[in-house]
XYZ file of C-alpha atoms in Angstrom:
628
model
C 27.026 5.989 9.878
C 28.263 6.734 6.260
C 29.709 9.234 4.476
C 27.454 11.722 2.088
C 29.299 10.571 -0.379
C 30.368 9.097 1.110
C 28.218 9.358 4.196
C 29.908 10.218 7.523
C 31.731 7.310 9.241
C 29.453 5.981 11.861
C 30.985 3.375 13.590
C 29.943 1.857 16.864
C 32.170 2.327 20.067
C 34.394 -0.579 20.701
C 32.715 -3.154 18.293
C 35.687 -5.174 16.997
C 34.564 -8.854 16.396
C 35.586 -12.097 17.118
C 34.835 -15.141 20.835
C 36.522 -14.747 24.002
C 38.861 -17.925 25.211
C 42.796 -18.686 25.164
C 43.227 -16.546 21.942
C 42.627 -13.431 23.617
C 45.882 -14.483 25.255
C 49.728 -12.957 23.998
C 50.880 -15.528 21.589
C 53.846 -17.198 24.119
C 51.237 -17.302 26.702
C 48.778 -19.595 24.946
C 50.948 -22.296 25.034
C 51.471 -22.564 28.734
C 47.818 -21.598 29.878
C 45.911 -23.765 28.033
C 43.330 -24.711 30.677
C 44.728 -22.867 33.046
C 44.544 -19.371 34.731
C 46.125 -16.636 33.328
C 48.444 -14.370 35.502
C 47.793 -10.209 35.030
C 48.169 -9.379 31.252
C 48.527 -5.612 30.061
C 46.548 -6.061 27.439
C 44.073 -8.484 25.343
C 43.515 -8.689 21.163
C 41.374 -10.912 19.742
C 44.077 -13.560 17.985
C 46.248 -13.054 19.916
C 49.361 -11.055 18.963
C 49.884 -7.907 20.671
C 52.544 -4.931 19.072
C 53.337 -3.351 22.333
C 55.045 -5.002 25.029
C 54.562 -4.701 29.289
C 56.379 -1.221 30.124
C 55.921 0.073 26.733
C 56.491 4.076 26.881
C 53.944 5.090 24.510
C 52.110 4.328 21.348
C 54.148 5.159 18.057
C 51.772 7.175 16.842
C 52.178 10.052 18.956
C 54.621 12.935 19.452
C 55.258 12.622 23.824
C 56.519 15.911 23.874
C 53.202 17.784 21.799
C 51.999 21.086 23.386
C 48.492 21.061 25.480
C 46.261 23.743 24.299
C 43.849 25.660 21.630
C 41.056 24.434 20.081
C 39.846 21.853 17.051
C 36.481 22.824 15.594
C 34.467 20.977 13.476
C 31.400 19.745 12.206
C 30.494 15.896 13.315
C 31.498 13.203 10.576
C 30.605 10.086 12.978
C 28.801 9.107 15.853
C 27.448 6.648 17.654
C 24.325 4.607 19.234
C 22.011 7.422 19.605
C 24.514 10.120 17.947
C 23.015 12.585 15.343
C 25.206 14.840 13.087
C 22.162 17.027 12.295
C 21.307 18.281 15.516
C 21.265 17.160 19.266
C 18.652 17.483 21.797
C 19.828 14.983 24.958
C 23.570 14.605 26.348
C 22.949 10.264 27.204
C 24.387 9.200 24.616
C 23.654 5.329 25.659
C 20.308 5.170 25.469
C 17.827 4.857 22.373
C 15.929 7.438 23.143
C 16.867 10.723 21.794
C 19.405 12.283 19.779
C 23.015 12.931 21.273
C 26.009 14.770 19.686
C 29.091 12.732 18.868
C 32.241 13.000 21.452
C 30.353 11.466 24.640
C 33.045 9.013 24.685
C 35.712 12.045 25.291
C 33.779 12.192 28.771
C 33.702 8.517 30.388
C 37.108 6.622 30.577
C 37.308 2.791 29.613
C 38.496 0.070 31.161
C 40.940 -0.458 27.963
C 41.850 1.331 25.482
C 42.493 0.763 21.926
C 45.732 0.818 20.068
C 45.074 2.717 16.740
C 48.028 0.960 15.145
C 46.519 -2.938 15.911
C 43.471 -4.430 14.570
C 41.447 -4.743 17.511
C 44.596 -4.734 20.610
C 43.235 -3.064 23.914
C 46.057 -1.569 26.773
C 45.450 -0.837 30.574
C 43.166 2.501 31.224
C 41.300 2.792 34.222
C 42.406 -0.874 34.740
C 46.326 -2.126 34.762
C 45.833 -5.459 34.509
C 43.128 -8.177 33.436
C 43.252 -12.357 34.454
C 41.645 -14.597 32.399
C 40.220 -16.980 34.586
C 38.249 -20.270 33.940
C 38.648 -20.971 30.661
C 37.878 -17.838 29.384
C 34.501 -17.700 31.344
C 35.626 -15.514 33.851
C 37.954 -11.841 33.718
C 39.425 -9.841 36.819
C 39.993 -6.785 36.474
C 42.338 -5.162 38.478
C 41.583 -0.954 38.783
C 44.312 1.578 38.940
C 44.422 3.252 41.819
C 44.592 6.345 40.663
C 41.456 6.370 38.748
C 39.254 8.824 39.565
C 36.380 11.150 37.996
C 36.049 14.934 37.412
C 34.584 16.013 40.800
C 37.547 14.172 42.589
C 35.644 10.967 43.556
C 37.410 7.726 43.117
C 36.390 5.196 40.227
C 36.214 1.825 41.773
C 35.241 -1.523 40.535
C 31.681 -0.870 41.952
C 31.414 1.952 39.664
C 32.590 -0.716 36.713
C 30.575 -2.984 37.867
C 27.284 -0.783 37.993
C 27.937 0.649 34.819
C 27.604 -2.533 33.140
C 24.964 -3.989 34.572
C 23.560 -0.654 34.283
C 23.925 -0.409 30.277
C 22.706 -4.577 29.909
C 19.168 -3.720 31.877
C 18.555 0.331 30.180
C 21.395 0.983 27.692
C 20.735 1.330 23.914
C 19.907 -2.307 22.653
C 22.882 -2.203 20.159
C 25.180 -2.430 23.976
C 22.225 -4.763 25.854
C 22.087 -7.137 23.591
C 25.354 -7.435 23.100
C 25.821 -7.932 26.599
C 22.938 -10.798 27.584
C 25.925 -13.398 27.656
C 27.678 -11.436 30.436
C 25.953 -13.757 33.406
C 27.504 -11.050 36.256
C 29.614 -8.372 36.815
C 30.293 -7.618 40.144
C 33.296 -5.660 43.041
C 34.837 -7.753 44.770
C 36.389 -5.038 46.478
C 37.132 -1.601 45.675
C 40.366 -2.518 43.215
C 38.854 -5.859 41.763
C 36.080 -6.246 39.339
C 34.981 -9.638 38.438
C 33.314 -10.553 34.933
C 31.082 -13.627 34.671
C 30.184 -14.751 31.357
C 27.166 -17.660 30.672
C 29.809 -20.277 28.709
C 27.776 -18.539 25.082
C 30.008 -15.522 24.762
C 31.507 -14.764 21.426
C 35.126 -13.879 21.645
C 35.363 -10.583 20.804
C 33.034 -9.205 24.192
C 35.880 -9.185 26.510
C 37.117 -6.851 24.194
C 34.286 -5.143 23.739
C 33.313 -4.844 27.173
C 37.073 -3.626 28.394
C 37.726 -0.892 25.790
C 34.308 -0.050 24.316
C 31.930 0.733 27.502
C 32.039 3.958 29.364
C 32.475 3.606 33.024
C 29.700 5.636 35.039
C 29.771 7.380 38.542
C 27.480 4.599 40.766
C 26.380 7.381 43.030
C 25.830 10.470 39.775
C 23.707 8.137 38.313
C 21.902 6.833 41.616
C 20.844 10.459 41.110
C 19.815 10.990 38.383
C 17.538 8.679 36.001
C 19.771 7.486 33.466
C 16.916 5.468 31.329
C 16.210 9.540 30.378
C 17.316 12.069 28.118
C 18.797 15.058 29.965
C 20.526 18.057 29.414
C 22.323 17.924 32.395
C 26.261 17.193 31.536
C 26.654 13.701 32.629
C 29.802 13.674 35.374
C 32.899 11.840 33.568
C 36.195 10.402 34.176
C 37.798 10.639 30.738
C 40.309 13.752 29.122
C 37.219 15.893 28.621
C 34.261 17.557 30.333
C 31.305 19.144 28.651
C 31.637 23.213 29.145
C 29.852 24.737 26.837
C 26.381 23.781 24.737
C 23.136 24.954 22.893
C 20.756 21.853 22.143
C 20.812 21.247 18.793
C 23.755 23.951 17.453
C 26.720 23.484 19.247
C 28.975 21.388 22.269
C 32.365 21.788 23.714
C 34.319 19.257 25.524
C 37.099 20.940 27.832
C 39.964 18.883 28.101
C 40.647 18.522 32.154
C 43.757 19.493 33.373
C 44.312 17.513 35.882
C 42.518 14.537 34.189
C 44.489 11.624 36.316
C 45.405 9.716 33.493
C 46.682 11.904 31.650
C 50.452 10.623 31.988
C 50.024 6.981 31.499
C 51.363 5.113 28.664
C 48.276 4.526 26.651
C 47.715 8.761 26.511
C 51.063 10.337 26.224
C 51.032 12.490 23.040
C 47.342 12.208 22.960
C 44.176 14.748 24.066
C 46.122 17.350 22.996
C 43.557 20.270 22.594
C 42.467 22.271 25.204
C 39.213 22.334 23.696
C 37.075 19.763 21.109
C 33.833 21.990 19.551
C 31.549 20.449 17.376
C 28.958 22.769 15.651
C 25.733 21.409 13.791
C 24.173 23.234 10.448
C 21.082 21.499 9.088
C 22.046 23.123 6.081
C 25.406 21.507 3.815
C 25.559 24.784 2.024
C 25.372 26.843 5.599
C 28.250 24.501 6.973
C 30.537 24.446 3.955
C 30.339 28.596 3.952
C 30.818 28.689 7.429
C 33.916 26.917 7.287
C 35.426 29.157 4.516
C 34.889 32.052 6.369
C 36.694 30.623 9.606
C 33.932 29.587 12.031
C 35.225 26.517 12.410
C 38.569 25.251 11.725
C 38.819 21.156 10.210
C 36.361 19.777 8.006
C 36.197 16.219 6.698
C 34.468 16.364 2.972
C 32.041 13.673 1.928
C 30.737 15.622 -0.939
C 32.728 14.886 -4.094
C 31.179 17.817 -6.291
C 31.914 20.378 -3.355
C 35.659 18.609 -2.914
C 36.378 18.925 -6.684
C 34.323 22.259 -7.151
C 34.147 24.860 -4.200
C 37.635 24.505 -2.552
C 39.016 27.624 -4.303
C 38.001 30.450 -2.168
C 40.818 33.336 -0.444
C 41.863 30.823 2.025
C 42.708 27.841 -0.095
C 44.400 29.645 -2.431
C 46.778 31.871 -0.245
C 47.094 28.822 1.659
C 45.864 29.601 4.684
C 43.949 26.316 4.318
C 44.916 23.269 3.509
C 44.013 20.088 1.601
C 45.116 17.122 2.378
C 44.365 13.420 1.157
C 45.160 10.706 3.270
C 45.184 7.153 2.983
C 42.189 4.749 4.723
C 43.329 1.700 5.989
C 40.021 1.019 7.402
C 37.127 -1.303 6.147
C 35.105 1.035 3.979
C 32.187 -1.342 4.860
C 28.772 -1.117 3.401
C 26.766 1.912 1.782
C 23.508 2.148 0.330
C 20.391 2.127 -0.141
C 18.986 -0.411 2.679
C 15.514 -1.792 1.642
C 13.309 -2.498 4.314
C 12.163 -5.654 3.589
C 9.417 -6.152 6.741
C 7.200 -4.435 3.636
C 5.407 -6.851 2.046
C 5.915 -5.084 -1.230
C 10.167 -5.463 -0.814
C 9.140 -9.265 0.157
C 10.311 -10.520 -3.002
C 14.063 -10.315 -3.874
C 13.384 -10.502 -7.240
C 11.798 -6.996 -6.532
C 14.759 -5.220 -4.829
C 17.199 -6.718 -7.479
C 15.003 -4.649 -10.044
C 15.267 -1.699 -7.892
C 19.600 -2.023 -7.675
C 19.277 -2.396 -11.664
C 17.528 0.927 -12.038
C 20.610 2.921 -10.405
C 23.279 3.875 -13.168
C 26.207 4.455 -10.941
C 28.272 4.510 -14.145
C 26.472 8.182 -14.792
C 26.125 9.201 -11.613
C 29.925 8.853 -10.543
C 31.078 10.265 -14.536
C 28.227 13.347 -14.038
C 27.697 14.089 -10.209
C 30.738 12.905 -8.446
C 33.738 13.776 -10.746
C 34.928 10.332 -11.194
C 36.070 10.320 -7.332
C 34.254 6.998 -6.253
C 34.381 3.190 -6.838
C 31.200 1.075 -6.731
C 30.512 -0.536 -2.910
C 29.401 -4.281 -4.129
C 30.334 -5.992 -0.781
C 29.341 -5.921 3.096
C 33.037 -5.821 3.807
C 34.323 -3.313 0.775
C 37.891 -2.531 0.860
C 38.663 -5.476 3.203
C 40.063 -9.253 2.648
C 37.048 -10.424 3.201
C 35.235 -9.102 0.692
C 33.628 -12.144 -1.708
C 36.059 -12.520 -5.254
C 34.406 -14.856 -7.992
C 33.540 -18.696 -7.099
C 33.452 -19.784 -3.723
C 36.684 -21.660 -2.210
C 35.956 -24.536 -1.266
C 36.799 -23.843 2.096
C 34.212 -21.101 1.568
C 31.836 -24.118 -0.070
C 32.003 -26.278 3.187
C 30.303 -23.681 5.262
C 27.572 -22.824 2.633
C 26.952 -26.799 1.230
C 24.649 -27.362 4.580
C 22.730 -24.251 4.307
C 22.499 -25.094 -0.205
C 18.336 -26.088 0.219
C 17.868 -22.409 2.278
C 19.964 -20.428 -0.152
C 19.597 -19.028 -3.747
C 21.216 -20.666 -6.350
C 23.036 -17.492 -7.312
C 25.001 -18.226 -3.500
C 27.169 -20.958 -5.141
C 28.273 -19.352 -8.214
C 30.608 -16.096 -8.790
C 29.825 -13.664 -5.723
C 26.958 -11.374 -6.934
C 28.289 -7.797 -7.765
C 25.694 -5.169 -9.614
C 26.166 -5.429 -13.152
C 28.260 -2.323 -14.644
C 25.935 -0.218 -16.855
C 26.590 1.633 -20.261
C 26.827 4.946 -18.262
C 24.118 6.732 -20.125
C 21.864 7.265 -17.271
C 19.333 4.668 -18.925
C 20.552 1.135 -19.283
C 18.235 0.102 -21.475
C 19.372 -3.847 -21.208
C 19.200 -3.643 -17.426
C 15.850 -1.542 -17.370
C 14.663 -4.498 -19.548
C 15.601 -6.943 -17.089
C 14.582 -5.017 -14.226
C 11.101 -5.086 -16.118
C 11.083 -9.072 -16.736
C 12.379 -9.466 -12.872
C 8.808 -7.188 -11.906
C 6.963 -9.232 -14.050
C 8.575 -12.498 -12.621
C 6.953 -10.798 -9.234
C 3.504 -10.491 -10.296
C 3.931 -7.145 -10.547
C 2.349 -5.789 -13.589
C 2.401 -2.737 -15.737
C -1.645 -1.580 -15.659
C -2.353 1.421 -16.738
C 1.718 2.689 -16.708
C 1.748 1.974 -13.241
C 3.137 -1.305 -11.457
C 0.342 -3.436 -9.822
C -0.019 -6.336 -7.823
C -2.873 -9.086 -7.796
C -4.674 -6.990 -5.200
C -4.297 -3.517 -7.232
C -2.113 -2.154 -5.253
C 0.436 -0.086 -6.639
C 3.945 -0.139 -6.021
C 5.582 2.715 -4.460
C 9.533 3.773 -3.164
C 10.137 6.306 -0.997
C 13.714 7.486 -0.277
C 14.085 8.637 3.108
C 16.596 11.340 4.085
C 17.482 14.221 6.205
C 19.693 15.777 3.358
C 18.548 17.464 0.522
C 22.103 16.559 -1.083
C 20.763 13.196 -1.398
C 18.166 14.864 -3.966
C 20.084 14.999 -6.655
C 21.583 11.431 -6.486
C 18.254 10.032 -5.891
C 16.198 12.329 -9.301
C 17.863 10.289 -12.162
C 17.196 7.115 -10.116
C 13.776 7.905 -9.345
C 13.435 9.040 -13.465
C 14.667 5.173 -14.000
C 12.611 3.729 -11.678
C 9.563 5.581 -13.043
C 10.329 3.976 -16.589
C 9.569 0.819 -14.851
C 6.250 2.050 -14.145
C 7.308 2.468 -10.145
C 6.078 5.350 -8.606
C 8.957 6.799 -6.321
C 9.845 9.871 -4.528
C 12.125 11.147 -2.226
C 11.148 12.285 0.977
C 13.056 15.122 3.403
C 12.500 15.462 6.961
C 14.001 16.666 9.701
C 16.535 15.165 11.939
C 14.533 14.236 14.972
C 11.760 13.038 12.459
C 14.249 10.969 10.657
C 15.889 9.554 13.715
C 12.749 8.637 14.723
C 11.035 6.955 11.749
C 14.881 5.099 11.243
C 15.025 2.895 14.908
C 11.201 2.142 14.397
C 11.723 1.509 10.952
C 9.201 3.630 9.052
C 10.570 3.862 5.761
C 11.045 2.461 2.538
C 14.258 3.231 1.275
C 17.207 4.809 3.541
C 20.949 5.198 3.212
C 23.243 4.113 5.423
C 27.334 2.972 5.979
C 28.672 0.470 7.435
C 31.689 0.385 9.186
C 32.704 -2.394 10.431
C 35.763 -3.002 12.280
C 39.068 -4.941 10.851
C 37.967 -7.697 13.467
C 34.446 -8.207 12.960
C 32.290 -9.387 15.640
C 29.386 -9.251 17.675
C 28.173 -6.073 15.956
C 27.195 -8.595 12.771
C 24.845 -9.347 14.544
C 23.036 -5.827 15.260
C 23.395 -5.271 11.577
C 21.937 -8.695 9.925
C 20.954 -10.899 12.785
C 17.377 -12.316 12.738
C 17.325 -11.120 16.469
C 17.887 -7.628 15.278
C 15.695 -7.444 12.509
C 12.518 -7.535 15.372
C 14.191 -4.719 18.163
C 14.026 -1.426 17.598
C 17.138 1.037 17.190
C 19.250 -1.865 15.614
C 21.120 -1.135 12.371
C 19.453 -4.271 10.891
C 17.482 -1.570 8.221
C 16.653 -4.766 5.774
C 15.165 -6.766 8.477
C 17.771 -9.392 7.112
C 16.082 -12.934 9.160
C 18.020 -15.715 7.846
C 18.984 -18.629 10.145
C 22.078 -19.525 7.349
C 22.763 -15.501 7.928
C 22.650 -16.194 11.301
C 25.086 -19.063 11.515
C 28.089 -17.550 9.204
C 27.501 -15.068 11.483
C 28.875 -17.093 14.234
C 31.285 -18.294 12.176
C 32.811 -14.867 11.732
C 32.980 -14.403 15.727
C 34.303 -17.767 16.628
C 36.896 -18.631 13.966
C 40.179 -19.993 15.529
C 42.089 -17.422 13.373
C 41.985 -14.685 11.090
C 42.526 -16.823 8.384
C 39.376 -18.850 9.015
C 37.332 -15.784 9.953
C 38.230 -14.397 6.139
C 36.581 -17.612 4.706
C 33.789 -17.532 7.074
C 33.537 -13.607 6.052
C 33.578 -14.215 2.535
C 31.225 -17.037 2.469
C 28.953 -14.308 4.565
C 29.729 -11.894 2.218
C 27.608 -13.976 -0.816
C 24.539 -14.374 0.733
C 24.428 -11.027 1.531
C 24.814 -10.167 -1.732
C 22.163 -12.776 -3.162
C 19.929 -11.781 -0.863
C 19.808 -8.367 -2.519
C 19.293 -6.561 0.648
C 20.168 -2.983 -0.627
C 20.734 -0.985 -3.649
C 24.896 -0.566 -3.257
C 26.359 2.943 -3.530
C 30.551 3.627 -3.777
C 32.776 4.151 -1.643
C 36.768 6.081 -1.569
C 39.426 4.774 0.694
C 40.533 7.691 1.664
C 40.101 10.895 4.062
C 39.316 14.216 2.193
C 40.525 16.901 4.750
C 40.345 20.749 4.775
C 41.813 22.677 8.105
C 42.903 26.321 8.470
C 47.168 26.068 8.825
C 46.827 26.163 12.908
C 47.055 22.045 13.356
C 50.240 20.057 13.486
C 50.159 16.313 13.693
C 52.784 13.196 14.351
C 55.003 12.298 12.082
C 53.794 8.927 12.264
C 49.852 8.333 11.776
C 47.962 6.026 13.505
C 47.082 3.141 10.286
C 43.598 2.600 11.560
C 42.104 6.195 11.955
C 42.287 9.451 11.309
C 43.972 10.080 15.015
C 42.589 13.730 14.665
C 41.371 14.453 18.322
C 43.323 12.179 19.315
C 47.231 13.034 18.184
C 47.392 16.355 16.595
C 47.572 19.531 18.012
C 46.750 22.990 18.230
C 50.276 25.613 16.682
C 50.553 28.463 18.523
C 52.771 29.836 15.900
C 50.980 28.971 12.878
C 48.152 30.347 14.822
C 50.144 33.449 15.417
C 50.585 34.070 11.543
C 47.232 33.955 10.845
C 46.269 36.238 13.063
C 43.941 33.553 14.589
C 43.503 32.465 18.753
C 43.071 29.580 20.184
């Protein structure tokens, strides 16, 4: 989701964008197969180019030789679908209902898997090989023999093929919706799964659908329910297993030693731990003190005060723990406050533009964040596509049929909030924030903000942190001035989960983070679709249909060059539409771990690689005094 302060990373499993066809196709093959079958290919990306060759060895991001063993705990920093980092009380992670804890995906192997080091490139897992079949409206699948899942059973193409027809009628509706252009999926025998898509797929859901979706056990789930939240550990096929768990405090994933992929190319140097713990505190104080005193062993800080303030206890400064900086090569994507504009009140964008003029991030990053954060001002932050000035024209052809359905604001210099003085009160943008309520026909009566009818108008903030408290006093102080009555509302995390996918709120923050590709999961955050299902990540209930169609854009451009333009041109009416409040954002991992972890020498440039490619030292370990 976001980080608190950045809010965690909460990305979604396997959504990398773009339209499936020839382009999915290794750049000498697209040449010689256009309209034609493809023979077996190791691997698919999205335009096209792929880094490692048939036969490769390994990625380069791993050390082949790294010792299996020990243990990485932590507390969660991002999730997934139905994931919670507060607390868990189901272990389906694929469903809406119910809150899961991050690291399902450890448990259920893929058909592909990504390369860390590649935009969006997916290699041979559970299957070796993939056809691309008529004209892109068809993929076989051809499974690895050796495939098989923790109690010994093999993992056929029935199983593949169940599990996704499985997760398009019951899965979460961020993966069923995603999936209503796959027409069939179906064995054809026990090595060869066939894909059938309707001739409307965007590109980017072969790639989705090979290294994204978990592959199920047909006959585990034949019995048991999977529509249901359980507690019963689901059966897998990936590196891990769940061993260990109390709802709502703490889960282990074992890695399996005898987990049958374990020696192919796409995993050598990779699952290195014997064990993956993640422990949940409701509490940022509890978990931060927990941590110094050794309870758990790698932390990712989002909070800049504690980062700059509260890293100088024994540990740190004997060394024994270590802080580390490292560079994010990653989209930092979107945070803020999303404003739920299916409230009639947030109808007007006049409205929430008063609301983003209110917030002095100016103060707030000089006074409550040390100076550690830029300003988020676009969708796609710390990416090419973000929006820069006046449209291209390029940029202009794609918005000049939509001009009578957009603001004006659209066709001039990309809208970014306007920098304040920094003394927590802007008075020139409190008085235009004023004139824009006015504008609204929302008066001041009384010192309060009316409408026509009377009615008053009202914010609530919406969290499951208290941290968010003192970000969101001086803004509600500001927003107060404007004779807006606001406050900021804790609840708990089943409570909030809750109230978020059936949107009950005003106000709520959010991240995100969308992939260097971006694809179909545009659509789950702005689509008009979206904005009417519940459990999306549309918060704003964005319905546009000129949204809608850059949208498309995005997914089907011919190459990464056009989908920057389309992105970009995306990227304004966003921004016009004034959708959120915008928060920062740091490209960069903050990173404190006990001196027990050692890593590649090489990083993967497209995540942190933790779990996956560094391992536990015995003889750091050792010197420490600590076990494994």
């Amino acid at each position: 989701m976001t980080s608190r302060f950045e809010l965690p990373r909460r990305g979604v499993l396997g959504l990398m964008g773009a339209s499936l066809g020839l382009s999915l196709l290794p750049a000498p093959l697209r040449a010689q197969t256009a309209g034609v079958n493809t023979g077996r290919l190791h691997g698919l990306s999205i335009f096209g180019n792929l880094k490692y060759q048939p036969g490769f060895t390994q990625f380069d991001y791993v050390a082949p030789d790294a010792p299996k063993g020990g243990s990485l705990s932590q507390t969660p920093s991002n999730g997934a679908y139905n994931a919670s980092l507060l607390s868990f009380d189901t272990l389906n992670g694929f469903i809406l209902k119910g809150n899961a804890p991050p690291g399902l995906d450890y448990v259920f192997d893929t058909l592909m898997t990504r390369a860390l080091d590649e935009e969006d490139a997916v290699y041979g897992l559970a299957a070796e090989s993939v056809e691309i079949r008529d004209k892109g409206n068809r993929l076989i699948f051809h499974m690895r023999e050796a495939a098989r899942f923790h109690d010994g059973s093999k993992l056929t193409a029935e199983d593949a093929a169940f599990s996704l027809n499985l997760l398009k009628a019951q899965g979460h509706p961020l993966i069923a919706l995603n999936l209503r252009e796959m027409k069939e999926a179906k064995a054809l025998d026990a090595a060869t799964l066939s894909i059938v898509f309707t001739g409307n797929q965007t590109r980017d859901l072969a790639i989705y659908i090979a290294g994204g979706l978990p592959i199920f056990s047909k006959a585990w789930y034949t019995a048991h329910a999977f529509e249901e939240t359980t507690l019963v550990p689901p059966l897998g096929s990936g590196p891990y297993k769940i061993s260990e768990f109390k709802a709502g405090e703490f889960v282990t994933y074992e890695r399996v030693p005898d987990y049958w992929a374990r020696d192919l190319n796409v995993n050598i140097g990779q699952w290195n731990f014997g064990k993956l713990r993640f422990d949940f505190y409701r509490d940022r104080t509890a978990a931060f003190e927990a941590f110094a005193s050794g309870q758990y062993r790698f932390r990712e800080e989002f909070t800049s005060k504690t980062w700059a303030t509260q890293y100088d206890f024994p540990a740190v400064k004997d060394g024994r723990v270590r802080l580390e900086t490292l560079p994010d090569h990653t989209p930092s994507g979107a945070q803020g406050w999303f404003i739920n504009t299916r409230r009639e009140k947030f109808a007007d964008p006049r409205v929430r533009e008063a609301l983003t003029l209110a917030f002095d991030f100016e103060w707030t990053n000089r006074n409550l964040f040390y100076g550690l954060y830029q300003r988020t001002v676009s969708f796609f932050e710390n990416s090419p596509m973000r929006a820069e000035g006046l449209p291209s024209p390029d940029e202009m052809k794609l918005l000049e049929p939509w001009r009578s359905k957009l603001p004006e604001a659209v066709f001039g210099p990309a809208y970014s909030p306007p920098r304040t003085d920094g003394s927590g009160q802007d008075r020139k943008l409190l008085r235009r924030a004023m004139d824009l309520l006015d504008q609204a026909g929302w008066k001041i009566i009384d010192g309060i903000r009316k409408n026509a009818k009377g009615e008053a108008l009202t914010v609530e903030f919406l969290g499951d942190d208290p941290i968010l408290q003192r970000i969101e006093g001086p803004y509600i102080k500001n927003l107060k001035l404007l004779g807006i009555t606001a406050q900021s509302r804790l609840v708990d995390s089943a409570q909030f989960q809750k109230r978020i996918k059936s949107y009950d709120f005003d106000l709520v923050v959010q991240r995100y983070s969308l992939g260097l590709t971006p694809g179909i999961e545009m659509r789950g955050y702005w689509g008009s679709e979206f904005a009417r299902t519940d459990g999306s990540r549309n918060l704003s209930g964005i319905e546009n249909p000129a949204i809608d169609a850059l949208i498309e854009k995005v997914i089907a451009a011919p190459t990464r060059a056009d989908q920057i333009v389309a992105a970009r041109a995306l990227d304004r009416v966003l921004r016009a539409g004034q959708y959120w409040i915008p928060q920062w954002y740091k490209a960069s991992y903050a990173l404190a771990f006990w001196d027990i972890f050692a890593r590649p020498d090489t990083l993967p440039k497209y995540d942190r690689g933790v779990e996956r490619c560094w391992w536990f030292d015995a003889a750091r370990a050792k010197k420490l005094g600590i076990e494994g």
